[in-house]
Structure formats: C-alpha cells, structure tokens
mmCIF file of C-alpha atoms in Angstrom:
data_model
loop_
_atom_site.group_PDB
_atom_site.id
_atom_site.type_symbol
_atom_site.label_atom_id
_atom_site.label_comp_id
_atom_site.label_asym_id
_atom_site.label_seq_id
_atom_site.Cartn_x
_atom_site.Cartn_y
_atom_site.Cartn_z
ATOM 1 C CA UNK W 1 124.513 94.262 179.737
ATOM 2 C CA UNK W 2 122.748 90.766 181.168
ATOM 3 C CA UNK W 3 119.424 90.334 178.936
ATOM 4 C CA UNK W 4 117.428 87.821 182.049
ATOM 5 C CA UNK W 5 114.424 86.444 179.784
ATOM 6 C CA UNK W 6 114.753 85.595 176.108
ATOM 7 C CA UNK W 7 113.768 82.356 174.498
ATOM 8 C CA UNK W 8 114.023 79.855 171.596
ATOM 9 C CA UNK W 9 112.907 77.426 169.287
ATOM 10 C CA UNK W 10 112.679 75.451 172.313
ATOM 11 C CA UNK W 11 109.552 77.863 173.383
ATOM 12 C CA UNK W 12 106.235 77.159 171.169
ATOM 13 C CA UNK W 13 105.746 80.749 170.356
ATOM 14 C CA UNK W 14 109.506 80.802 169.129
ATOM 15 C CA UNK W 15 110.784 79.582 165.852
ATOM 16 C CA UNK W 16 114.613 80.358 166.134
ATOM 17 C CA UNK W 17 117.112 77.633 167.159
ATOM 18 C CA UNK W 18 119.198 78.651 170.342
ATOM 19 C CA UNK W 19 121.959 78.853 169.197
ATOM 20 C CA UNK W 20 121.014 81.676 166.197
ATOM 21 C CA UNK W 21 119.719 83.063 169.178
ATOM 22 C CA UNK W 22 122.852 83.676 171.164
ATOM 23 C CA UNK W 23 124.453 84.294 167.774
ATOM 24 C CA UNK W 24 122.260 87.563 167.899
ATOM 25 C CA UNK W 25 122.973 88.044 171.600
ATOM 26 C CA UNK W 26 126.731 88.236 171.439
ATOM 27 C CA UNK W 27 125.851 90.343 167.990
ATOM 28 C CA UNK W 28 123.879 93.026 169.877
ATOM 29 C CA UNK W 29 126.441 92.880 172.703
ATOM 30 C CA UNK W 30 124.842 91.069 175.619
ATOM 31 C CA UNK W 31 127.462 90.076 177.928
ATOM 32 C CA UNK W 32 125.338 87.541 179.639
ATOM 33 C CA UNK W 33 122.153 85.845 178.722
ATOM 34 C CA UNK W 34 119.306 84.088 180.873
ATOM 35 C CA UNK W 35 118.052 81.593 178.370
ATOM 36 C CA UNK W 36 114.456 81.086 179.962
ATOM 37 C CA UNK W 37 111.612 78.899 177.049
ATOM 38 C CA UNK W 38 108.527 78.248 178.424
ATOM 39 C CA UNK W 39 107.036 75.877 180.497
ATOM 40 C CA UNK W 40 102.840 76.309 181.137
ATOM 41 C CA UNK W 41 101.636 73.127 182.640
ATOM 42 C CA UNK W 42 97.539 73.345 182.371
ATOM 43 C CA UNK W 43 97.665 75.784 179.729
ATOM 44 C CA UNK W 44 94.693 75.312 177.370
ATOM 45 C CA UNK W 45 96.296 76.618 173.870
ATOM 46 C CA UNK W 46 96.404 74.439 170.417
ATOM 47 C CA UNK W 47 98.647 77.130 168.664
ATOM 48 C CA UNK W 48 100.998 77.796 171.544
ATOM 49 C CA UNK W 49 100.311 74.611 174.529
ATOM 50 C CA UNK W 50 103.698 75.828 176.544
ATOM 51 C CA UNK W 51 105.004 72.239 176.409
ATOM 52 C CA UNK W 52 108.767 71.603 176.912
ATOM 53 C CA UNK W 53 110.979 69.025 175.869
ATOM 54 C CA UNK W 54 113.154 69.013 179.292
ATOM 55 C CA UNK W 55 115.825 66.443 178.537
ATOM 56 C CA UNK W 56 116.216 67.766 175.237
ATOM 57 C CA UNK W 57 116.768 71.446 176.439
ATOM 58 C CA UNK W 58 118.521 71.346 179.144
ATOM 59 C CA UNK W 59 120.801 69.104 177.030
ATOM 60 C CA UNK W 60 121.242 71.899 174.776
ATOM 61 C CA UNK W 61 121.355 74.733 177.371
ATOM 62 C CA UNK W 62 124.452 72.837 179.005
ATOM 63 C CA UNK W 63 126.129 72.235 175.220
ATOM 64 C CA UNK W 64 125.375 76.341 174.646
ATOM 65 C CA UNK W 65 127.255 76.859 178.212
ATOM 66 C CA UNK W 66 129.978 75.018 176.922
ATOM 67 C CA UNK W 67 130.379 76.272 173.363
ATOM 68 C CA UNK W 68 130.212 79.619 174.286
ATOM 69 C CA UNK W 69 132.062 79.989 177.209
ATOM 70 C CA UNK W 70 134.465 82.509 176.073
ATOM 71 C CA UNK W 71 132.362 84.611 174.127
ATOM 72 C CA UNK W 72 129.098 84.979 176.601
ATOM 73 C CA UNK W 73 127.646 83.486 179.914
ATOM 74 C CA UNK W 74 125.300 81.473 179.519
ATOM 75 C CA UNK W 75 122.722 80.768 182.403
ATOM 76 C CA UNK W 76 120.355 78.032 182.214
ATOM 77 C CA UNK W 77 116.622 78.979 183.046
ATOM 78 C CA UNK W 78 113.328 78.293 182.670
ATOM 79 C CA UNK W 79 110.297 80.337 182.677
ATOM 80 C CA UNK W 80 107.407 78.676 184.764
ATOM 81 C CA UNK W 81 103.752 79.707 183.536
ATOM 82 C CA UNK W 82 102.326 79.332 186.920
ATOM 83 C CA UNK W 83 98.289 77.675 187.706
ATOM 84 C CA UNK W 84 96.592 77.389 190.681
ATOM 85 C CA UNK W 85 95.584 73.704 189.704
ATOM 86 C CA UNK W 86 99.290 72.855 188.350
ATOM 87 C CA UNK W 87 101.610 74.055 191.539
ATOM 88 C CA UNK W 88 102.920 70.555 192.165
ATOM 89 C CA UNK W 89 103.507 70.085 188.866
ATOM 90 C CA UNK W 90 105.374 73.646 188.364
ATOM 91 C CA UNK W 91 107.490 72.405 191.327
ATOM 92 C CA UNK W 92 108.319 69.268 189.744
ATOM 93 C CA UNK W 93 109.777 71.320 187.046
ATOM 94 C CA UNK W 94 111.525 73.925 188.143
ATOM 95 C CA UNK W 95 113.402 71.773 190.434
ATOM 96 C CA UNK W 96 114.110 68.462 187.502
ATOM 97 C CA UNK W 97 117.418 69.780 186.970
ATOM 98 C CA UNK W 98 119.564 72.447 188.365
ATOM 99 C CA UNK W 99 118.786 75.250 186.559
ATOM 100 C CA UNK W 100 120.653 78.709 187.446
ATOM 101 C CA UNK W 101 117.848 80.422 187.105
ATOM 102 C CA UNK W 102 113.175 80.316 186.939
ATOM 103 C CA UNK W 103 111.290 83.064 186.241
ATOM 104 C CA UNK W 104 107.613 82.549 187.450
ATOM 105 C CA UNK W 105 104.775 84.253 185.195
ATOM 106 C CA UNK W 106 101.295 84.196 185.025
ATOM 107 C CA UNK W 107 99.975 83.851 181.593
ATOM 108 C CA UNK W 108 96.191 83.136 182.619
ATOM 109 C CA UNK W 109 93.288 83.445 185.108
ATOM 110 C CA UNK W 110 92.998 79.780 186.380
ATOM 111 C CA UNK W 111 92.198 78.495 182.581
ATOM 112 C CA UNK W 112 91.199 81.466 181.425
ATOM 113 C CA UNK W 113 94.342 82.418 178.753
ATOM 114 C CA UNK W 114 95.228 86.042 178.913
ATOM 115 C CA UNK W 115 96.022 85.881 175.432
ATOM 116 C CA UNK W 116 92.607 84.774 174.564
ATOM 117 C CA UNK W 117 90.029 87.008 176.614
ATOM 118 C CA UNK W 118 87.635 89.237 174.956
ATOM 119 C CA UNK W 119 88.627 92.537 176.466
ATOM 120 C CA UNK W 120 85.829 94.754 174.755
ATOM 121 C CA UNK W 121 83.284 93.118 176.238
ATOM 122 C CA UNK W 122 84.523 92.070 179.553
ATOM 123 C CA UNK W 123 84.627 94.611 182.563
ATOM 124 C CA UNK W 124 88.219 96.328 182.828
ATOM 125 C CA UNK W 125 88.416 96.753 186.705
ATOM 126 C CA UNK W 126 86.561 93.452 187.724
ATOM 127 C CA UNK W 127 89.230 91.587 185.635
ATOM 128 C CA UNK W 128 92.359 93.293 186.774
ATOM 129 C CA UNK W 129 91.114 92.370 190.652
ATOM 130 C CA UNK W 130 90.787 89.031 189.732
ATOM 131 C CA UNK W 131 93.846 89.157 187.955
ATOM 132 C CA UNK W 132 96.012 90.077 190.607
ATOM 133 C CA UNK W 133 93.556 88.304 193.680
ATOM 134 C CA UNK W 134 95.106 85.409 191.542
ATOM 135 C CA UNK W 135 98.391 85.908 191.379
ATOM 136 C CA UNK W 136 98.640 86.971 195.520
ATOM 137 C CA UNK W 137 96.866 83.248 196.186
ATOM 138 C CA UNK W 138 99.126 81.599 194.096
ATOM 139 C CA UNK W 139 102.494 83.538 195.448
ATOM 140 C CA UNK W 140 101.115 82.169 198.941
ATOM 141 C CA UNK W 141 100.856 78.964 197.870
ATOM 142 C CA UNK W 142 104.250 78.861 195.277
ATOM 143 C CA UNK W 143 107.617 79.186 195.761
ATOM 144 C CA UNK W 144 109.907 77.447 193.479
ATOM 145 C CA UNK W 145 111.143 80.600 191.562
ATOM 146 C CA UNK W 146 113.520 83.430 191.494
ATOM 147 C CA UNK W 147 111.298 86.520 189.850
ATOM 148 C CA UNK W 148 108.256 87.108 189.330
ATOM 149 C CA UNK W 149 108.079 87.824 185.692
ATOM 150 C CA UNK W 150 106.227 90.882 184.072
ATOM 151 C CA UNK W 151 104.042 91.179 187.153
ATOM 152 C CA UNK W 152 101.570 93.706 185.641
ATOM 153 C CA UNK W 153 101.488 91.355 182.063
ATOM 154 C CA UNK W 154 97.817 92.039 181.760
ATOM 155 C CA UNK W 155 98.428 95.542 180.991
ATOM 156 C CA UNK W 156 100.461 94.534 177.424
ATOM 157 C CA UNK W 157 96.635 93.483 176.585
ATOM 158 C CA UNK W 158 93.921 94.970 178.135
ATOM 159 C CA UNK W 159 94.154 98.013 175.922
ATOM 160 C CA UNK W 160 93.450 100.822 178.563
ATOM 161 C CA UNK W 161 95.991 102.230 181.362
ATOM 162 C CA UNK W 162 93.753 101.638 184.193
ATOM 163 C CA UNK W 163 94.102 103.621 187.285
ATOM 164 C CA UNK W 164 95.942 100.892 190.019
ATOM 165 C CA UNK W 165 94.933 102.273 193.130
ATOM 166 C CA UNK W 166 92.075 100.140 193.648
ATOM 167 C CA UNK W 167 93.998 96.933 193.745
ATOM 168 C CA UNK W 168 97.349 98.592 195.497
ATOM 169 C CA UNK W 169 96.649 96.416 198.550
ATOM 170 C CA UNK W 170 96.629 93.157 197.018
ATOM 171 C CA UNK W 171 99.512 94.252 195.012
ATOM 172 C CA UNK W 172 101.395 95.273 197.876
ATOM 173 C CA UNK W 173 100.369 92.259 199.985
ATOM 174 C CA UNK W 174 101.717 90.354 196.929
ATOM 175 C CA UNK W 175 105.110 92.589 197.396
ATOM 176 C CA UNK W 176 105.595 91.833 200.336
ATOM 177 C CA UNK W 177 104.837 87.956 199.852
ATOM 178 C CA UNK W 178 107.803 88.206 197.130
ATOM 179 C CA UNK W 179 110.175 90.199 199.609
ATOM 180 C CA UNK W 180 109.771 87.823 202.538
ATOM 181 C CA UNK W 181 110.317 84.794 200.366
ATOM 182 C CA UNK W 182 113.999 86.092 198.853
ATOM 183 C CA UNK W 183 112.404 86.543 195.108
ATOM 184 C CA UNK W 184 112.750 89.329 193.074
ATOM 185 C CA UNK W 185 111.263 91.150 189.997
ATOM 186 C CA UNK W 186 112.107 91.755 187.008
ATOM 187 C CA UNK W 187 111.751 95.255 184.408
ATOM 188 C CA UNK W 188 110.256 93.653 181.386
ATOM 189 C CA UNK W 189 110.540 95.959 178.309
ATOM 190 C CA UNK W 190 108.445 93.541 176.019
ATOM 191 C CA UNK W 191 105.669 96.037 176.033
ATOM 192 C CA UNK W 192 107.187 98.314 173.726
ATOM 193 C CA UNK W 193 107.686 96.310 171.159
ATOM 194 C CA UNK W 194 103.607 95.631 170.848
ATOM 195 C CA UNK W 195 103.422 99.141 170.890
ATOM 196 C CA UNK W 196 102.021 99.830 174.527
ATOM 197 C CA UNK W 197 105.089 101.407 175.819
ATOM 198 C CA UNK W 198 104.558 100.288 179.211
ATOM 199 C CA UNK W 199 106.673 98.682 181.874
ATOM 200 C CA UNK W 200 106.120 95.170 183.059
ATOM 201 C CA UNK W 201 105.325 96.104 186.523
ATOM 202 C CA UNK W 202 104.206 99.474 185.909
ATOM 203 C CA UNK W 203 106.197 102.291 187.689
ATOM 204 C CA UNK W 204 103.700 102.548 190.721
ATOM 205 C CA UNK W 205 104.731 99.209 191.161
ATOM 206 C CA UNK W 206 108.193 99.319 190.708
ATOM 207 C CA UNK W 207 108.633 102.349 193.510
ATOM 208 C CA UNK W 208 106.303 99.999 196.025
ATOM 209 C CA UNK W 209 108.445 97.168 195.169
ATOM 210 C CA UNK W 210 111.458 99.403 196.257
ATOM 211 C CA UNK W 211 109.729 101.378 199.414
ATOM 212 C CA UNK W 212 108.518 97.796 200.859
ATOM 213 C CA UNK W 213 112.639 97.087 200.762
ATOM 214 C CA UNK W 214 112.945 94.964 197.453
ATOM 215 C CA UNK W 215 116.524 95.054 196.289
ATOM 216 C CA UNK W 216 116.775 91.832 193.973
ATOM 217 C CA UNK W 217 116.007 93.036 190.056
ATOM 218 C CA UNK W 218 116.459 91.619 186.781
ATOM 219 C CA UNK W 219 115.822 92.959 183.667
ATOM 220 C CA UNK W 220 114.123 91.050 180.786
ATOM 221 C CA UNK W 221 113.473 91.638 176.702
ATOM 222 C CA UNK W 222 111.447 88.484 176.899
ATOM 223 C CA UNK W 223 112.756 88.132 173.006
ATOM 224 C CA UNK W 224 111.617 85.836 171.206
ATOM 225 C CA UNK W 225 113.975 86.625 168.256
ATOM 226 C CA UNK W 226 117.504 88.784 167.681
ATOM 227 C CA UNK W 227 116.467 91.848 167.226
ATOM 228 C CA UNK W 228 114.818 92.403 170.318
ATOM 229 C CA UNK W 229 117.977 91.928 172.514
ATOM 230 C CA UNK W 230 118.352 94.808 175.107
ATOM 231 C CA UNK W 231 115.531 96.518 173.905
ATOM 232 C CA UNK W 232 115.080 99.780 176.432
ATOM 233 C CA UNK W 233 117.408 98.709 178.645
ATOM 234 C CA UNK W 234 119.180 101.565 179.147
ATOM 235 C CA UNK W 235 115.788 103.394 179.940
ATOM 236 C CA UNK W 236 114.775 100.813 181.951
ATOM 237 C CA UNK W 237 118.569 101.089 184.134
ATOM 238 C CA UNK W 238 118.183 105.106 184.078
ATOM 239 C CA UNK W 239 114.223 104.062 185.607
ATOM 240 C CA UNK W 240 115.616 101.703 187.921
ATOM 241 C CA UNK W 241 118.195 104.419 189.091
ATOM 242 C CA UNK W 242 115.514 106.926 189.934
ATOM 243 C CA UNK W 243 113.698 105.017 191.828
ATOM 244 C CA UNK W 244 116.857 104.232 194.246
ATOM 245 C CA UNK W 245 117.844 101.150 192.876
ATOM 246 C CA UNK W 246 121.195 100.271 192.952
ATOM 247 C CA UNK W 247 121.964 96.995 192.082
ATOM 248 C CA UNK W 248 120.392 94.263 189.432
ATOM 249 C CA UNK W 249 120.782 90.621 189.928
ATOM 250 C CA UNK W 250 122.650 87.638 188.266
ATOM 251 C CA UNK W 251 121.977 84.252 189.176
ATOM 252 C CA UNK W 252 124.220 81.100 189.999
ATOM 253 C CA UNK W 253 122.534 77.939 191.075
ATOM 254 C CA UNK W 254 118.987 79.334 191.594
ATOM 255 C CA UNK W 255 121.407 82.254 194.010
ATOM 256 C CA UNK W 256 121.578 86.074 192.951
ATOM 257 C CA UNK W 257 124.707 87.975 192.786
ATOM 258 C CA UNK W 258 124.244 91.752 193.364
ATOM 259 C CA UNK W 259 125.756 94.090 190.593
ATOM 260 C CA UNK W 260 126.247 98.027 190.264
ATOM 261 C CA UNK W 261 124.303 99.368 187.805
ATOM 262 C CA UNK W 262 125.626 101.208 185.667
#
C-alpha cells in the first residue's frame, strides 16, 4: 500500500528522525511512502510555528531515496499550510526544489489557528462558512500543489458532525476549482486516531468530488509516528470503491500515475 502524508522530526509537531520513520514504514509494510513535514508560512504558533529547514530536508529526503531504494520508494514532498496573506511565499516553496510531490492544507482561518479556536463559545455554522468561504478564495487564487489535504480538517475539531448542506455550494464550487486545475484529494484517516472517526473530506464530499468527475486520489495517515502507518486504509480503499473510484494516485515530478485499487 502507498501511505501519501506522513512526517518527521523534520515537522515541529514531530519528534521522530526520518529515517526511524521509514524504519516503521517498511515495518508495517508500506510499499511506498510520501514523506510530506510541514511548511506554514504566517502561522502564528510558539509550540508548533510550521518552520522548515529546506536545505537540510530535502538533503535528507534525497539521502532516504537513496538508502532505501531497494527496500521502499521514497517520494519527496512537502505539505504546504496554505494563507491568504502568504500565497507568494507558499509558491516560493513548493517550487525551491523539485519535489515529487505538495500537499496543500489549510490549518487556519487567515491567522486564526484551527488548533487554537474556542469552539464552545464560538458559533458552529458561522465558522464552518467561513471556513470553507476561505479555502474556495484561496484555491482561486493558489495553485502550486497536487491535493488538497484533509479538505473537511475542521471537522477533527469542532466537536459536532454538522449537517453540510448549507455550505455544499461553496464546497462544490471549490470541487470544481480543484478538478479544472488537475489537483486531486486525498482520504485522510487521521481522524480516527483522535477518536472522531471521521473522514478527511467527509463522505458527502468524497461522492461530490467523484460525481463532479474527480479521478486523482491519494490516501494519507498524516502520521506523525510508526504506529500510525496505514491506519484504515483498507476501509478507506473499500470507501473509495463504493463510491466508483477506481484508481489512486502516485506521484513523479509533481505528475500522478493512475493505479488499480485493489
């Protein structure tokens, strides 16, 4: 199985070197791992700022490639926190070297850090539209990436499974957006492991992803340590099957190959 977003000591809110990290990969069986740390320009955190040390890691991505080459793929990525105010600057990175692969995320509101937001005491449905009037603007505006990463992220935190219909057209606007520009998204199974046991998009907007004509997928434990390799993925294939998918994706050079699922 290819596990497309994990990350490493190279990541602020990871404390295991990469290469213990692939260690566990090959360990848990991944055939082929996306190797994605973060990168959050703008990102207002002391305990986790989102920084990235570029020569240093993709230094070590291309020594992992290298050292590992019979014994898993390797592909070089980076996950891009993406901000309104930082797009040139998200650009700049993405495109520094020639990574195989960028996930594009949205960790915050503008400044406002997901991670950080009072959700008892702030309005449920008035922050999900500006969550995702957000994220359409900035997939207008932003294009340096492959998939969008755990597109429905806010629902790992807000602590209620809010009915979706209400924002449906700026989702699907945002859909489409991703279609016409040759991205993709990614099934992020992260959730479960905090518990929420939801997918990252939701199902609703998996199925629109699919019935607007979306055909490039990933899938993504977004682990942050060994154990977490894989986790749901054959759930989220048999999910991915029912809703009439029939290929993921693997990337070369920023390019995705189509695979069978299995």
């Amino acid at each position: 199985m290819y596990d497309y977003h994990t990350h490493t000591a190279f990541s602020d809110d990871c404390d295991i070197p990469m290469e213990e990290m692939i260690e566990g990969a090959i360990a848990r069986g991944v055939e082929e791992l996306a190797i994605t740390d973060h990168y959050d320009p703008g990102y207002e955190d002391p305990e986790f700022p989102f920084t990235l040390d570029f020569d240093g890691y993709f230094k070590a991505l291309l020594e992992a490639e290298e050292a590992y080459r019979c014994r898993i793929q390797i592909v070089k990525g980076m996950e891009v926190g993406i901000m309104e105010e930082e797009l040139d600057e998200c650009t700049r990175a993405a495109s520094e070297y020639p990574y195989d692969f960028i996930i594009g995320s949205f960790h915050s509101i503008g400044k406002e850090n997901l991670y950080r937001i009072d959700y008892e005491n702030t309005d449920g449905p008035s922050l999900l539209e500006r969550f995702y009037t957000y994220i359409n603007r900035c997939f207008k505006k932003y294009k340096d990436y492959d998939i969008a990463g755990h597109l429905t992220l806010i629902d790992r935190y807000i602590g209620k499974i809010y009915d979706y219909r209400p924002y449906m057209d700026i989702i699907e606007d945002t859909l489409k957006t991703i279609i016409y520009d040759g991205k993709g998204l990614e099934i992020n199974t992260s959730s479960f492991k905090y518990g929420t046991g939801i997918w990252l998009p939701r199902e609703d907007v998996l199925k629109l992803y699919k019935d607007l004509g979306g055909e490039i997928l990933t899938f993504g434990s977004d682990s942050h340590d060994p154990e977490h390799f894989l986790d749901h993925f054959e759930e989220a294939h048999a999910l991915a099957k029912k809703l009439g998918f029939r290929y993921q994706c693997i990337f070369r050079k920023r390019k995705p190959e189509f695979i069978k699922l299995d």
